[in-house]
Coordinates of C-alpha atoms in Angstrom, one line a residue:
M1 CA 17.8 -56.2 34.4
W2 CA 14.2 -57.5 34.1
N3 CA 11.5 -55.5 35.6
L4 CA 9.2 -58.2 37.0
G5 CA 7.0 -55.8 38.9
S6 CA 5.2 -54.3 35.9
N7 CA 5.1 -54.3 32.2
P8 CA 7.9 -52.0 30.7
N9 CA 5.6 -51.0 27.8
A10 CA 3.1 -49.7 30.3
K11 CA 5.8 -47.5 31.9
R12 CA 6.8 -46.1 28.6
M13 CA 3.2 -45.5 27.7
A14 CA 2.8 -43.6 31.0
E15 CA 5.8 -41.4 30.1
V16 CA 4.3 -40.7 26.7
V17 CA 0.9 -39.8 28.3
K18 CA 2.7 -37.6 30.9
F19 CA 4.5 -35.8 28.1
Y20 CA 1.3 -35.2 26.1
N21 CA -0.5 -34.0 29.2
K22 CA 2.1 -31.2 29.5
L23 CA 1.5 -29.9 26.0
P24 CA -0.8 -26.8 25.6
K25 CA -4.4 -27.5 24.8
G26 CA -6.7 -25.6 22.5
P27 CA -6.1 -23.8 19.3
A28 CA -2.7 -22.3 18.5
P29 CA -2.4 -18.5 19.2
A30 CA -2.8 -16.3 16.1
P31 CA 0.6 -15.3 14.7
A32 CA 1.8 -11.8 15.4
K33 CA 1.2 -9.2 12.7
P34 CA 4.4 -8.3 10.9
T35 CA 5.9 -4.9 11.7
N36 CA 8.5 -4.1 9.1
P37 CA 7.6 -3.2 5.5
I38 CA 9.1 -6.3 3.8
A39 CA 7.3 -8.7 6.2
R40 CA 4.0 -6.9 5.6
Y41 CA 4.6 -7.1 1.8
R42 CA 5.3 -10.8 2.2
A43 CA 2.2 -11.4 4.3
A44 CA 0.1 -9.4 1.8
F45 CA 1.2 -11.1 -1.4
F46 CA 3.0 -14.4 -0.7
D47 CA 1.7 -16.1 2.4
G48 CA -1.5 -18.1 2.8
D49 CA -4.6 -17.6 0.7
N50 CA -3.3 -14.1 -0.4
A51 CA -0.7 -15.5 -2.8
S52 CA -0.9 -13.9 -6.2
G53 CA 1.2 -12.8 -9.2
K54 CA 1.2 -9.2 -8.3
P55 CA 4.8 -9.2 -7.1
F56 CA 5.9 -9.9 -10.7
I57 CA 4.0 -6.8 -11.9
H58 CA 5.6 -4.8 -9.0
L59 CA 9.0 -6.1 -10.0
A60 CA 8.5 -5.2 -13.6
I61 CA 7.5 -1.6 -12.7
V62 CA 10.5 -1.3 -10.4
I63 CA 12.8 -2.5 -13.2
V64 CA 11.3 0.0 -15.6
I65 CA 11.6 2.9 -13.2
F66 CA 15.2 1.9 -12.3
G67 CA 16.2 1.6 -15.9
Y68 CA 14.7 5.0 -16.8
S69 CA 16.5 6.6 -13.8
L70 CA 19.8 5.2 -15.1
E71 CA 19.2 6.5 -18.7
Y72 CA 17.7 9.9 -17.6
Q73 CA 21.0 11.8 -17.7
H74 CA 22.0 10.2 -21.0
L75 CA 18.7 11.1 -22.6
K76 CA 18.8 14.6 -21.2
A77 CA 22.2 15.2 -22.8
H78 CA 20.7 14.6 -26.3
H79 CA 17.9 17.2 -26.0

């Protein structure tokens, strides 16, 4: 029922303080470096301060190379 011995808000606050005392202190550890090629590409061109438009240029180059490789046999037959 009623807790007449102490203020219930003080007990709740003590629980909050106990919780926060258990949390790690200091700066967060540095994130691990990516190991696979896609994650490294993402870290290099998409994440953080490194974000740029270079992936669009890379995509355009890949599309041109892929399109040429599809048409190569067709173009070879006409020469």
